[in-house]
Coordinates of C-alpha atoms in Angstrom, one line a residue:
M1 CA 0.0 0.0 0.0
V2 CA 2.8 2.4 0.9
R3 CA 4.7 1.5 -2.3
D4 CA 1.5 1.9 -4.5
S5 CA 0.6 5.3 -2.8
L6 CA 4.1 6.6 -3.6
D7 CA 4.0 5.3 -7.1
S8 CA 0.7 7.1 -7.7
G9 CA 2.6 10.4 -7.1
I10 CA 1.1 11.6 -3.9
N11 CA 2.8 14.7 -2.4
V12 CA 0.3 15.6 0.3
F13 CA -0.4 13.4 3.3
A14 CA -2.9 14.4 6.0
Q15 CA -4.0 12.5 9.1
L16 CA -6.1 13.0 12.2
I17 CA -4.0 12.9 15.4
S18 CA -4.8 13.0 19.0
S19 CA -4.3 15.9 21.4
P20 CA -0.6 16.2 22.4
Q21 CA 0.9 14.9 25.7
L22 CA 4.1 15.6 27.4
L23 CA 6.3 12.4 27.5
E24 CA 9.7 12.6 29.0
N25 CA 9.7 16.4 28.8
K26 CA 8.9 16.3 25.1
E27 CA 5.6 17.1 23.4
R28 CA 4.3 14.1 21.5
Y29 CA 1.2 13.5 19.4
S30 CA -0.4 10.1 18.7
L31 CA -1.6 8.7 15.4
S32 CA -4.1 6.9 17.6
C33 CA -6.4 4.7 15.5
N34 CA -4.3 4.7 12.3
P35 CA -0.5 4.0 12.6
D36 CA -0.9 1.4 10.0
L37 CA 0.8 3.1 7.0
T38 CA 2.0 6.5 8.4
P39 CA 5.3 5.3 10.1
D40 CA 6.4 3.7 6.8
I41 CA 5.2 6.4 4.4
I42 CA 6.5 9.6 6.1
P43 CA 10.2 8.7 5.9
K44 CA 9.8 7.8 2.3
M45 CA 8.1 11.1 1.5
R46 CA 10.8 13.0 3.3
Q47 CA 13.3 11.1 1.2
Q48 CA 11.5 12.4 -1.9
E49 CA 11.5 15.9 -0.4
R50 CA 15.3 15.8 0.0
A51 CA 15.5 14.8 -3.7
G52 CA 13.6 18.0 -4.7
K53 CA 10.0 17.0 -4.7
K54 CA 7.5 19.3 -3.0
I55 CA 5.9 17.5 0.0
A56 CA 3.3 18.5 2.6
I57 CA 2.6 16.3 5.6
L58 CA -0.3 17.6 7.7
G59 CA -1.9 16.7 11.0
Q60 CA -5.4 17.6 12.3
V61 CA -6.0 17.3 16.0
N62 CA -9.2 15.6 17.2
P63 CA -9.3 15.3 21.0
E64 CA -11.9 12.5 20.6
L65 CA -9.1 10.2 19.5
P66 CA -7.5 8.1 22.3
F67 CA -3.8 8.7 22.9
M68 CA -2.2 5.4 21.9
Y69 CA 1.4 4.3 22.1
G70 CA 3.9 2.1 20.2
D71 CA 4.3 3.1 16.6
A72 CA 1.5 5.6 17.0
L73 CA 3.7 8.1 18.8
V74 CA 4.9 11.0 16.6
S75 CA 6.7 14.3 17.2
P76 CA 5.5 17.7 16.1
E77 CA 8.5 17.8 13.8
D78 CA 7.0 15.0 11.7
F79 CA 4.5 17.4 10.3
D80 CA 4.7 20.5 8.2
A81 CA 1.6 21.9 9.7
I82 CA -0.8 20.9 12.5
V83 CA -4.4 22.2 12.7
D84 CA -5.6 22.3 16.3
H85 CA -8.9 24.2 16.9
P86 CA -12.1 23.2 18.6
Q87 CA -14.2 24.1 15.5
Y88 CA -12.6 21.1 13.7
T89 CA -13.5 18.6 16.5
F90 CA -16.1 16.1 15.5
K91 CA -17.5 12.8 16.8
L92 CA -15.6 9.8 15.6
F93 CA -17.3 7.5 13.1
A94 CA -18.7 4.5 15.1
P95 CA -20.3 1.6 13.2
P96 CA -23.0 0.1 15.4
N97 CA -23.0 -3.6 16.3
M98 CA -25.3 -5.7 14.2
A99 CA -27.6 -8.4 15.5
I100 CA -26.3 -11.9 15.6
N101 CA -28.6 -14.5 14.1
P102 CA -28.5 -18.3 14.9
A103 CA -26.3 -19.1 11.9
D104 CA -23.6 -16.6 12.9
Y105 CA -23.8 -17.8 16.5
M106 CA -23.3 -21.3 15.4
I107 CA -20.2 -20.3 13.4
G108 CA -18.9 -18.6 16.5
L109 CA -19.5 -21.7 18.6
H110 CA -17.5 -23.9 16.2
A111 CA -14.7 -21.3 16.0
S112 CA -14.5 -20.8 19.7
A113 CA -13.6 -24.4 20.2
L114 CA -10.6 -24.1 17.8
I115 CA -8.6 -21.7 20.0
K116 CA -5.8 -23.0 22.2
D117 CA -5.4 -21.6 25.8
G118 CA -2.2 -19.7 25.9
G119 CA -2.3 -18.9 22.2
T120 CA -2.8 -16.0 19.8
I121 CA -6.0 -14.7 18.2
Q122 CA -6.9 -12.4 15.3
L123 CA -10.4 -11.2 14.7
G124 CA -12.3 -8.9 12.3
I125 CA -15.3 -6.6 12.6
G126 CA -18.9 -7.6 12.3
S127 CA -21.4 -10.1 13.6
L128 CA -19.2 -13.1 13.0
G129 CA -16.3 -11.6 15.0
D130 CA -18.9 -10.7 17.7
A131 CA -20.2 -14.3 17.7
V132 CA -16.7 -15.7 18.2
T133 CA -16.1 -13.2 21.0
Y134 CA -19.4 -14.2 22.7
F135 CA -18.6 -17.9 22.8
V136 CA -15.0 -17.4 23.8
N137 CA -16.3 -15.5 26.8
M138 CA -19.0 -18.1 27.4
R139 CA -16.3 -20.8 27.3
H140 CA -14.3 -18.9 29.9
Q141 CA -17.1 -17.5 32.2
H142 CA -19.9 -20.1 31.9
N143 CA -17.9 -23.3 31.0
P144 CA -20.5 -25.8 32.1
A145 CA -23.2 -24.2 29.9
Y146 CA -20.7 -23.9 27.1
R147 CA -19.9 -27.6 27.3
D148 CA -23.6 -28.5 27.4
L149 CA -24.2 -26.4 24.2
L150 CA -21.4 -28.2 22.4
S151 CA -22.9 -31.5 23.4
E152 CA -26.5 -30.7 22.6
S153 CA -25.6 -29.2 19.3
K154 CA -23.6 -32.4 18.4
V155 CA -20.6 -30.2 17.7
F156 CA -18.4 -32.3 20.0
D157 CA -19.7 -35.6 18.7
K158 CA -19.0 -34.7 15.1
F159 CA -15.8 -32.7 15.5
E160 CA -14.2 -34.0 18.7
N161 CA -10.9 -35.0 17.0
V162 CA -10.2 -31.7 15.3
I163 CA -11.3 -29.8 18.5
H164 CA -8.8 -31.7 20.6
K165 CA -6.1 -31.4 17.9
V166 CA -6.5 -27.7 17.2
G167 CA -8.3 -26.1 20.1
G168 CA -10.0 -26.9 23.4
I169 CA -13.2 -26.5 25.4
N170 CA -11.8 -25.5 28.9
S171 CA -11.7 -22.0 30.3
F172 CA -8.6 -19.9 29.7
K173 CA -6.1 -20.2 32.5
K174 CA -3.1 -18.8 30.5
G175 CA -5.3 -16.5 28.4
L176 CA -4.8 -15.2 24.9
Y177 CA -2.6 -12.5 23.2
A178 CA -4.0 -10.7 20.2
N179 CA -2.1 -9.9 17.0
S180 CA -4.7 -8.4 14.7
E181 CA -4.6 -6.0 11.8
M182 CA -7.8 -4.5 13.2
F183 CA -8.2 -3.8 16.9
V184 CA -11.9 -4.4 17.3
D185 CA -14.4 -4.0 20.1
G186 CA -14.3 -7.7 20.7
F187 CA -10.9 -7.5 22.2
M188 CA -12.2 -5.0 24.7
Q189 CA -14.8 -7.6 25.6
L190 CA -12.2 -10.4 25.9
Y191 CA -10.0 -8.1 28.1
H192 CA -12.9 -7.4 30.5
S193 CA -13.7 -11.1 30.8
G194 CA -10.1 -12.0 31.6
V195 CA -9.5 -14.0 28.4
L196 CA -7.1 -11.4 26.8
K197 CA -4.3 -11.7 29.5
R198 CA -1.3 -13.4 27.9
K199 CA 1.4 -10.8 27.7
V200 CA 4.2 -10.9 25.1
Y201 CA 7.5 -9.1 25.5
P202 CA 9.8 -7.3 23.0
H203 CA 12.8 -9.5 23.9
E204 CA 13.5 -12.8 22.2
T205 CA 15.2 -14.4 25.2
L206 CA 12.5 -13.4 27.6
Q207 CA 9.7 -14.6 25.3
R208 CA 11.4 -17.9 24.7
L209 CA 11.8 -18.6 28.4
L210 CA 8.1 -17.7 28.9
N211 CA 7.0 -20.0 26.1
E212 CA 9.0 -22.8 27.5
N213 CA 7.5 -22.2 31.0
K214 CA 10.9 -21.8 32.5
I215 CA 9.8 -18.4 34.0
S216 CA 6.5 -16.7 34.4
S217 CA 5.5 -13.0 34.3
Q218 CA 5.6 -13.1 38.1
V219 CA 9.2 -12.3 39.3
S220 CA 10.6 -14.7 41.8
P221 CA 14.0 -16.0 43.0
E222 CA 13.5 -18.8 40.5
T223 CA 13.5 -16.2 37.7
L224 CA 17.1 -15.2 38.6
S225 CA 18.1 -18.9 38.9
C226 CA 16.8 -19.6 35.4
L227 CA 18.6 -16.7 33.9
I228 CA 21.9 -17.9 35.4
E229 CA 21.2 -21.5 34.3
E230 CA 20.4 -20.3 30.7
K231 CA 23.7 -18.2 30.8
I232 CA 21.8 -15.0 30.2
I233 CA 23.4 -13.4 33.2
P234 CA 26.5 -14.5 35.2
P235 CA 26.3 -15.1 38.9
K236 CA 28.5 -12.0 39.5
L237 CA 26.5 -9.2 38.0
S238 CA 28.0 -6.3 35.9
A239 CA 26.4 -2.9 35.3
K240 CA 25.1 -4.2 31.9
D241 CA 23.5 -7.2 33.7
V242 CA 21.8 -5.0 36.3
A243 CA 20.5 -2.7 33.5
L244 CA 19.0 -5.7 31.7
L245 CA 17.3 -7.0 34.8
Q246 CA 15.9 -3.5 35.5
Q247 CA 14.7 -3.2 31.9
W248 CA 12.8 -6.4 32.2
G249 CA 11.3 -5.5 35.6
I250 CA 13.3 -8.2 37.4
F251 CA 15.2 -5.7 39.5
K252 CA 13.6 -2.5 40.9
T253 CA 14.8 0.6 39.0
E254 CA 15.9 2.6 42.1
W255 CA 18.9 0.4 42.7
A256 CA 22.2 1.6 41.3
Y257 CA 25.3 -0.4 40.4
Q258 CA 28.8 0.7 41.1
N259 CA 32.1 -1.3 41.5
G260 CA 30.4 -4.7 42.0
H261 CA 27.8 -3.5 44.5
L262 CA 24.1 -2.5 44.4
Y263 CA 23.1 0.7 46.1
A264 CA 19.7 1.9 47.2
P265 CA 18.7 5.5 47.8
S266 CA 18.2 4.6 51.5
G267 CA 21.9 3.8 51.7
I268 CA 21.7 0.0 51.7
E269 CA 24.6 -1.7 50.0
I270 CA 24.6 -5.3 48.7
P271 CA 27.3 -7.1 46.8
A272 CA 26.1 -7.9 43.2
D273 CA 27.2 -11.5 43.7
L274 CA 24.6 -14.3 43.4
T275 CA 27.1 -16.8 44.7
D276 CA 27.2 -15.0 48.0
T277 CA 24.6 -16.6 50.2
H278 CA 24.1 -13.5 52.4
A279 CA 24.0 -11.2 49.4
V280 CA 21.5 -13.4 47.6
E281 CA 19.1 -13.3 50.6
K282 CA 19.2 -9.4 50.6
I283 CA 18.8 -9.3 46.8
Y284 CA 15.7 -11.4 47.0
H285 CA 14.3 -9.3 49.8
Y286 CA 15.1 -5.8 48.6
C287 CA 15.9 -5.8 44.9
L288 CA 13.4 -8.1 43.1
G289 CA 10.5 -6.5 41.2
S290 CA 7.0 -8.1 41.3
Q291 CA 6.3 -8.5 37.6
L292 CA 8.1 -8.4 34.2
K293 CA 7.9 -5.1 32.5
G294 CA 7.1 -4.0 29.0
G295 CA 4.5 -6.7 28.1
Y296 CA 1.7 -6.2 25.6
L297 CA -1.7 -7.9 25.4
L298 CA -2.3 -6.8 21.8
H299 CA -0.5 -5.6 18.7
G300 CA -2.9 -3.9 16.3
S301 CA -2.6 -1.5 13.3
F302 CA -5.9 0.4 13.3
F303 CA -9.2 0.4 15.2
L304 CA -12.8 1.0 14.5
G305 CA -15.8 0.4 16.7
P306 CA -18.8 1.8 18.7
Q307 CA -18.5 4.9 20.8
R308 CA -18.2 2.9 24.0
F309 CA -15.0 1.3 22.6
Y310 CA -13.4 4.7 22.0
N311 CA -14.6 5.7 25.5
F312 CA -13.0 2.6 27.0
L313 CA -9.6 3.4 25.4
R314 CA -9.7 7.1 26.4
D315 CA -10.6 6.2 30.0
L316 CA -7.8 3.7 30.6
K317 CA -4.9 4.7 32.8
T318 CA -1.7 5.2 30.9
E319 CA 0.0 2.0 32.0
E320 CA -3.1 0.0 31.1
R321 CA -3.5 1.7 27.7
E322 CA 0.1 0.9 26.9
L323 CA -0.8 -2.8 27.0
F324 CA -2.7 -2.3 23.7
C325 CA 0.3 -1.5 21.5
M326 CA -0.4 0.1 18.1
K327 CA 2.1 -1.0 15.4
K328 CA 2.5 -0.4 11.7
I329 CA 0.8 -2.8 9.3
S330 CA 4.1 -4.2 8.1
Y331 CA 4.8 -5.4 11.7
V332 CA 1.4 -7.0 12.4
N333 CA 0.7 -8.6 9.1
Q334 CA 4.1 -10.0 8.3
L335 CA 6.7 -12.3 9.8
Y336 CA 9.7 -10.7 8.2
G337 CA 11.5 -8.1 10.3
D338 CA 12.1 -9.4 13.9
E339 CA 11.0 -12.7 12.6
E340 CA 12.2 -14.9 15.5
L341 CA 10.6 -12.6 18.1
K342 CA 7.3 -12.6 16.1
R343 CA 7.3 -16.4 15.9
L344 CA 7.8 -16.7 19.6
Q345 CA 5.0 -14.2 20.4
R346 CA 2.5 -15.5 17.9
K347 CA 2.4 -19.1 19.1
E348 CA -0.7 -21.2 18.5
G349 CA -2.0 -18.5 16.2
R350 CA -5.7 -18.7 15.3
F351 CA -6.4 -16.2 12.5
F352 CA -10.1 -15.8 11.9
N353 CA -11.3 -14.2 8.6
S354 CA -14.6 -14.4 6.7
A355 CA -15.4 -15.2 3.1
L356 CA -18.2 -14.8 0.6
M357 CA -17.9 -18.2 -0.9
V358 CA -15.7 -21.3 -0.9
T359 CA -15.2 -23.7 -3.8
L360 CA -15.3 -27.5 -3.2
D361 CA -11.6 -27.7 -3.7
G362 CA -11.0 -25.1 -1.0
A363 CA -10.4 -21.9 -2.9
I364 CA -11.7 -18.8 -1.0
I365 CA -13.6 -15.9 -2.6
S366 CA -13.7 -12.8 -0.3
D367 CA -13.3 -9.6 -2.3
K368 CA -14.8 -9.7 -5.8
L369 CA -17.5 -11.4 -7.9
E370 CA -16.7 -13.2 -11.1
D371 CA -18.3 -10.4 -13.2
G372 CA -15.7 -8.0 -11.8
R373 CA -17.8 -6.3 -9.2
I374 CA -15.7 -5.5 -6.0
V375 CA -17.5 -6.4 -2.8
S376 CA -14.8 -5.8 -0.3
G377 CA -11.1 -5.1 0.0
V378 CA -8.9 -8.1 0.6
G379 CA -7.3 -6.4 3.6
G380 CA -4.9 -8.6 5.5
Q381 CA -6.7 -11.9 4.8
Y382 CA -3.9 -13.2 2.5
N383 CA -1.2 -12.1 4.9
F384 CA -2.7 -13.9 7.9
I385 CA -3.4 -17.0 5.8
A386 CA 0.2 -17.1 4.5
M387 CA 1.4 -16.5 8.0
A388 CA -0.6 -19.4 9.4
H389 CA 1.1 -21.6 6.9
A390 CA 4.5 -20.2 7.8
L391 CA 4.1 -20.7 11.5
S392 CA 4.3 -24.4 12.6
D393 CA 1.4 -24.3 15.1
A394 CA -0.9 -21.7 13.6
R395 CA -4.2 -22.1 11.7
A396 CA -6.1 -19.9 9.3
I397 CA -9.8 -20.3 9.9
I398 CA -12.3 -19.0 7.3
M399 CA -15.7 -18.3 8.7
L400 CA -18.5 -18.8 6.0
R401 CA -22.2 -18.6 6.1
S402 CA -23.3 -21.7 4.3
I403 CA -26.0 -19.8 2.3
R404 CA -27.0 -16.3 1.3
E405 CA -30.5 -15.0 0.9
K406 CA -31.3 -12.1 -1.4
H407 CA -34.9 -11.0 -2.0
G408 CA -36.2 -14.4 -0.9
E409 CA -33.8 -16.4 -3.2
I410 CA -31.4 -18.8 -1.4
S411 CA -28.1 -19.8 -2.8
S412 CA -25.2 -21.9 -1.5
N413 CA -22.0 -20.2 -0.5
I414 CA -20.2 -23.6 -0.9
I415 CA -20.0 -24.0 -4.7
W416 CA -18.4 -26.3 -7.2
N417 CA -16.2 -23.6 -8.9
Y418 CA -16.0 -19.9 -9.6
G419 CA -14.5 -17.4 -12.0
H420 CA -12.6 -15.4 -9.3
T421 CA -10.4 -16.5 -6.4
T422 CA -9.0 -14.4 -3.5
I423 CA -7.1 -17.2 -1.8
P424 CA -6.0 -20.2 -4.0
C425 CA -6.8 -23.7 -3.0
H426 CA -3.2 -24.6 -2.3
L427 CA -3.4 -22.3 0.7
R428 CA -6.6 -24.0 2.1
D429 CA -6.6 -24.6 5.8
M430 CA -9.8 -24.6 7.8
V431 CA -13.4 -23.6 6.9
V432 CA -16.2 -23.2 9.5
T433 CA -19.9 -22.8 8.7
E434 CA -22.9 -22.9 11.0
Y435 CA -22.9 -26.7 10.3
G436 CA -19.4 -27.6 11.3
I437 CA -15.6 -27.6 10.8
A438 CA -13.7 -28.6 7.7
D439 CA -10.0 -29.2 8.4
L440 CA -8.6 -29.0 4.9
R441 CA -4.8 -28.7 5.5
G442 CA -2.8 -31.4 3.9
K443 CA -5.8 -33.2 2.5
N444 CA -6.3 -34.3 -1.1
D445 CA -9.2 -33.1 -3.3
R446 CA -11.4 -36.0 -2.4
E447 CA -10.9 -35.5 1.3
V448 CA -11.4 -31.7 1.0
I449 CA -14.7 -32.1 -1.0
I450 CA -16.1 -34.6 1.5
A451 CA -15.2 -32.3 4.5
L452 CA -16.9 -29.3 2.8
L453 CA -20.0 -31.3 1.8
K454 CA -20.5 -32.2 5.4
I455 CA -20.8 -28.6 6.5
A456 CA -22.9 -27.4 3.5
D457 CA -26.6 -26.6 3.8
S458 CA -28.5 -29.9 3.1
R459 CA -30.6 -28.2 0.5
F460 CA -27.5 -28.1 -1.7
Q461 CA -25.5 -31.1 -0.7
E462 CA -26.8 -33.5 -3.3
S463 CA -26.3 -31.1 -6.3
L464 CA -22.8 -30.4 -5.1
L465 CA -22.0 -34.1 -4.7
K466 CA -23.3 -34.7 -8.2
E467 CA -20.9 -32.1 -9.6
A468 CA -18.0 -33.7 -7.7
K469 CA -18.9 -37.2 -9.0
K470 CA -19.3 -35.8 -12.5
A471 CA -15.8 -34.5 -12.4
G472 CA -14.4 -37.8 -11.1
K473 CA -13.3 -36.3 -7.8
I474 CA -15.6 -38.5 -5.7
P475 CA -16.4 -42.3 -6.0
K476 CA -19.7 -42.9 -7.7
D477 CA -21.0 -44.8 -4.7
Y478 CA -20.1 -42.2 -2.1
Q479 CA -23.0 -41.0 0.1
I480 CA -23.0 -38.1 2.6
P481 CA -23.2 -39.7 6.1
D482 CA -26.6 -39.5 7.7
G483 CA -25.3 -37.5 10.7
F484 CA -24.5 -34.6 8.3
K485 CA -27.8 -34.6 6.3
D486 CA -29.8 -32.4 8.8
N487 CA -28.0 -29.2 8.0
H488 CA -31.1 -27.0 8.1
P489 CA -31.6 -23.5 9.7
E490 CA -34.7 -24.7 11.6
R491 CA -32.5 -27.0 13.6
L492 CA -30.3 -24.2 14.7
K493 CA -33.2 -22.0 15.8
K494 CA -34.7 -24.8 17.8
L495 CA -31.3 -25.5 19.5
F496 CA -30.8 -21.9 20.7
H497 CA -34.4 -21.5 21.9
A498 CA -33.7 -23.1 25.3
Y499 CA -30.5 -21.1 25.8
K500 CA -32.2 -17.8 25.0
A501 CA -34.6 -18.6 27.9
Q502 CA -31.6 -19.0 30.2
G503 CA -30.3 -15.5 29.1
F504 CA -27.7 -16.8 26.7
V505 CA -27.3 -15.9 22.9
P506 CA -29.1 -12.6 22.9
E507 CA -29.6 -10.9 19.5
L508 CA -27.3 -8.0 20.6
P509 CA -24.9 -9.4 23.2
F510 CA -22.7 -6.3 23.3
G511 CA -25.5 -3.8 22.7
T512 CA -25.7 -1.5 19.7
E513 CA -25.9 2.2 18.9
F514 CA -28.9 1.6 16.7
T515 CA -32.0 2.8 18.5
P516 CA -34.9 0.3 18.8
E517 CA -36.8 2.3 16.2
E518 CA -33.9 2.0 13.7
M519 CA -33.7 -1.8 14.3
V520 CA -37.4 -2.1 13.3
L521 CA -37.0 0.2 10.3
M522 CA -34.1 -1.9 9.0
R523 CA -36.4 -4.9 8.9
V524 CA -39.1 -2.8 7.2
F525 CA -36.7 -1.6 4.5
E526 CA -35.4 -5.2 3.9
L527 CA -39.0 -6.4 3.4
L528 CA -39.9 -3.5 1.1
Q529 CA -36.8 -4.0 -1.0
T530 CA -37.6 -7.8 -1.4
M531 CA -41.2 -6.9 -2.4
V532 CA -40.0 -4.4 -5.0
V533 CA -37.4 -6.8 -6.6
K534 CA -39.9 -9.6 -6.7
K535 CA -42.8 -7.3 -7.8
R536 CA -44.9 -9.1 -5.2
F537 CA -46.8 -7.0 -2.6
S538 CA -49.1 -8.5 0.0
I539 CA -52.6 -7.0 0.0
P540 CA -53.3 -5.3 3.4
N541 CA -56.3 -6.5 5.4
R542 CA -58.9 -4.1 6.7
R543 CA -57.1 -3.4 10.0
Q544 CA -53.8 -2.7 8.2
L545 CA -55.4 -0.5 5.6
K546 CA -56.9 1.6 8.3
M547 CA -53.5 2.1 9.9
I548 CA -52.0 3.1 6.6
T549 CA -54.6 5.7 5.9
S550 CA -55.1 7.1 9.3
T551 CA -51.5 7.0 10.8
P552 CA -51.8 5.5 14.2
E553 CA -50.0 6.9 17.3
S554 CA -47.8 3.8 17.5
A555 CA -46.3 4.7 14.1
T556 CA -45.3 8.3 15.1
V557 CA -41.9 7.3 16.6
F558 CA -40.8 5.6 13.4
L559 CA -42.1 8.4 11.1
K560 CA -40.3 11.0 13.2
R561 CA -37.0 9.1 12.8
L562 CA -37.4 9.4 9.0
Q563 CA -38.8 13.0 9.2
L564 CA -42.0 11.8 7.6
D565 CA -44.3 12.6 10.6
N566 CA -45.4 15.8 8.8
P567 CA -45.1 15.3 5.1
T568 CA -45.6 18.3 2.8
T569 CA -44.7 17.2 -0.7
L570 CA -46.4 14.5 -2.7
K571 CA -43.2 12.4 -2.6
E572 CA -43.0 12.6 1.2
K573 CA -46.7 11.7 1.5
L574 CA -46.2 8.6 -0.7
M575 CA -43.0 7.6 1.2
Q576 CA -45.0 7.9 4.5
K577 CA -47.7 5.5 3.2
L578 CA -45.1 3.1 2.0
V579 CA -43.3 3.1 5.4
L580 CA -46.7 2.6 7.1
Y581 CA -47.4 -0.3 4.8
G582 CA -44.1 -1.9 5.7
L583 CA -44.7 -1.4 9.4
T584 CA -48.0 -3.2 9.2
Q585 CA -46.4 -6.0 7.2
T586 CA -43.7 -6.6 9.8
G587 CA -46.2 -6.4 12.7
A588 CA -44.4 -3.4 14.1
I589 CA -47.7 -1.5 14.4

């Protein structure tokens, strides 16, 4: 992206920045939600400037932006001009959470069982990411109910082997670390629930010892013993050794080193010799810190979410906000550059992405239709899938709704072939639908097709199987096992009904910034759009006709939201009647 932007000839770069803060006696700004490209592009633009090109790099302060750290920190000197005036402050864009339907919830349930305790997670925005978040929290906070749901839904019966191999169903004792291109609201939820708690550290040696369980984040005498045993420090400490121990939080910073001794401001003097029994006792008592320093719970490159998410970040204390480290996209999305450290940090990576369609040989379609229409940007999907293949213990998990419905017409999202591919079939890994888990890595075409047929909607299984047999990919006598032939949405709705009564799987588990009226109007517009496309309108009964013509009091709140409560033009009057018709058809009035 940086290369392409520069190749396009840009010479002006402008970005919103947070209000300044004084850090170490120097004024600093923060790129806040978007340090993804800026740290890479500014040096290259300055290089062009030194070669004679006219360049302007501009900042505009918005105090609504949380002050974030890591690569987000910038100096006033990085900009040619900074606009900082209250009249340019505006409320940050905040996409509301969408409702989670039973299919999305079921995808989230399958996905949540593929995550290893003590591992790494990447999530995206939207109802699928929210569904994963919900069930990860349920697994941690309500584990008996979570296990019951896995059992009653037959998830564990059908996919026990892959769940044990790839994930787990216990609560999170070690917790998770997040390495995600997008820092989404779901990570805030995981932090609050105590799932997002595995810290990673910017030191290879320290991270390796933590991964090998030779030390923990809690500093103890055993921490020093391990460092000596691993020959990271000698028994007789030097100034360099003491500085390293203080950098890592193993020694308190108030102690000074001089001529083989440790000195405290209070005047206490201790030999810096871990072979001296008396000195060791004093070092343990006076010098050891309590926890390792400099750890991070998340590395992310940009964030977007509801207003409460921005409020959460703004309200965090500095030392807590520093746990959520913003990094440039080249750091988060790639392994190269500090590769050994990244491999150590990103252990047991589970990288969740969504797709539009999947072919029966495992190719992924995520960004574009075969007629050339662009539906979505690819984003970092390719990067995280490639990374999952490069890391020995990581998995790339594609979440896919098995069907799509448009204007009442239903189509399968698992298809035989397609004229466009985002991720080629040789990078296939795992696919999750509302009906199950397909582990595709290392499988041949026949095995891949069988796995995907098992998690397809049953209304399309036989036609897909017919295509595979016609191509000679599946034996002529192969039949889909009986246990996978009941892949129908009605089964999912029935399954969740009992859990809804217990307070689980609500439509909006994390709330939404849509008002109740807006939620109703969305359903009204979807219905009207379908009727227009199909050219099929239901005839209103006498009661409905009366409400359309006389505008009942119950409709006022919806009409006010659309500014149609007092129509003046013919167009507005017709629109009002159409909305009233839709409200009667959905039962809202």
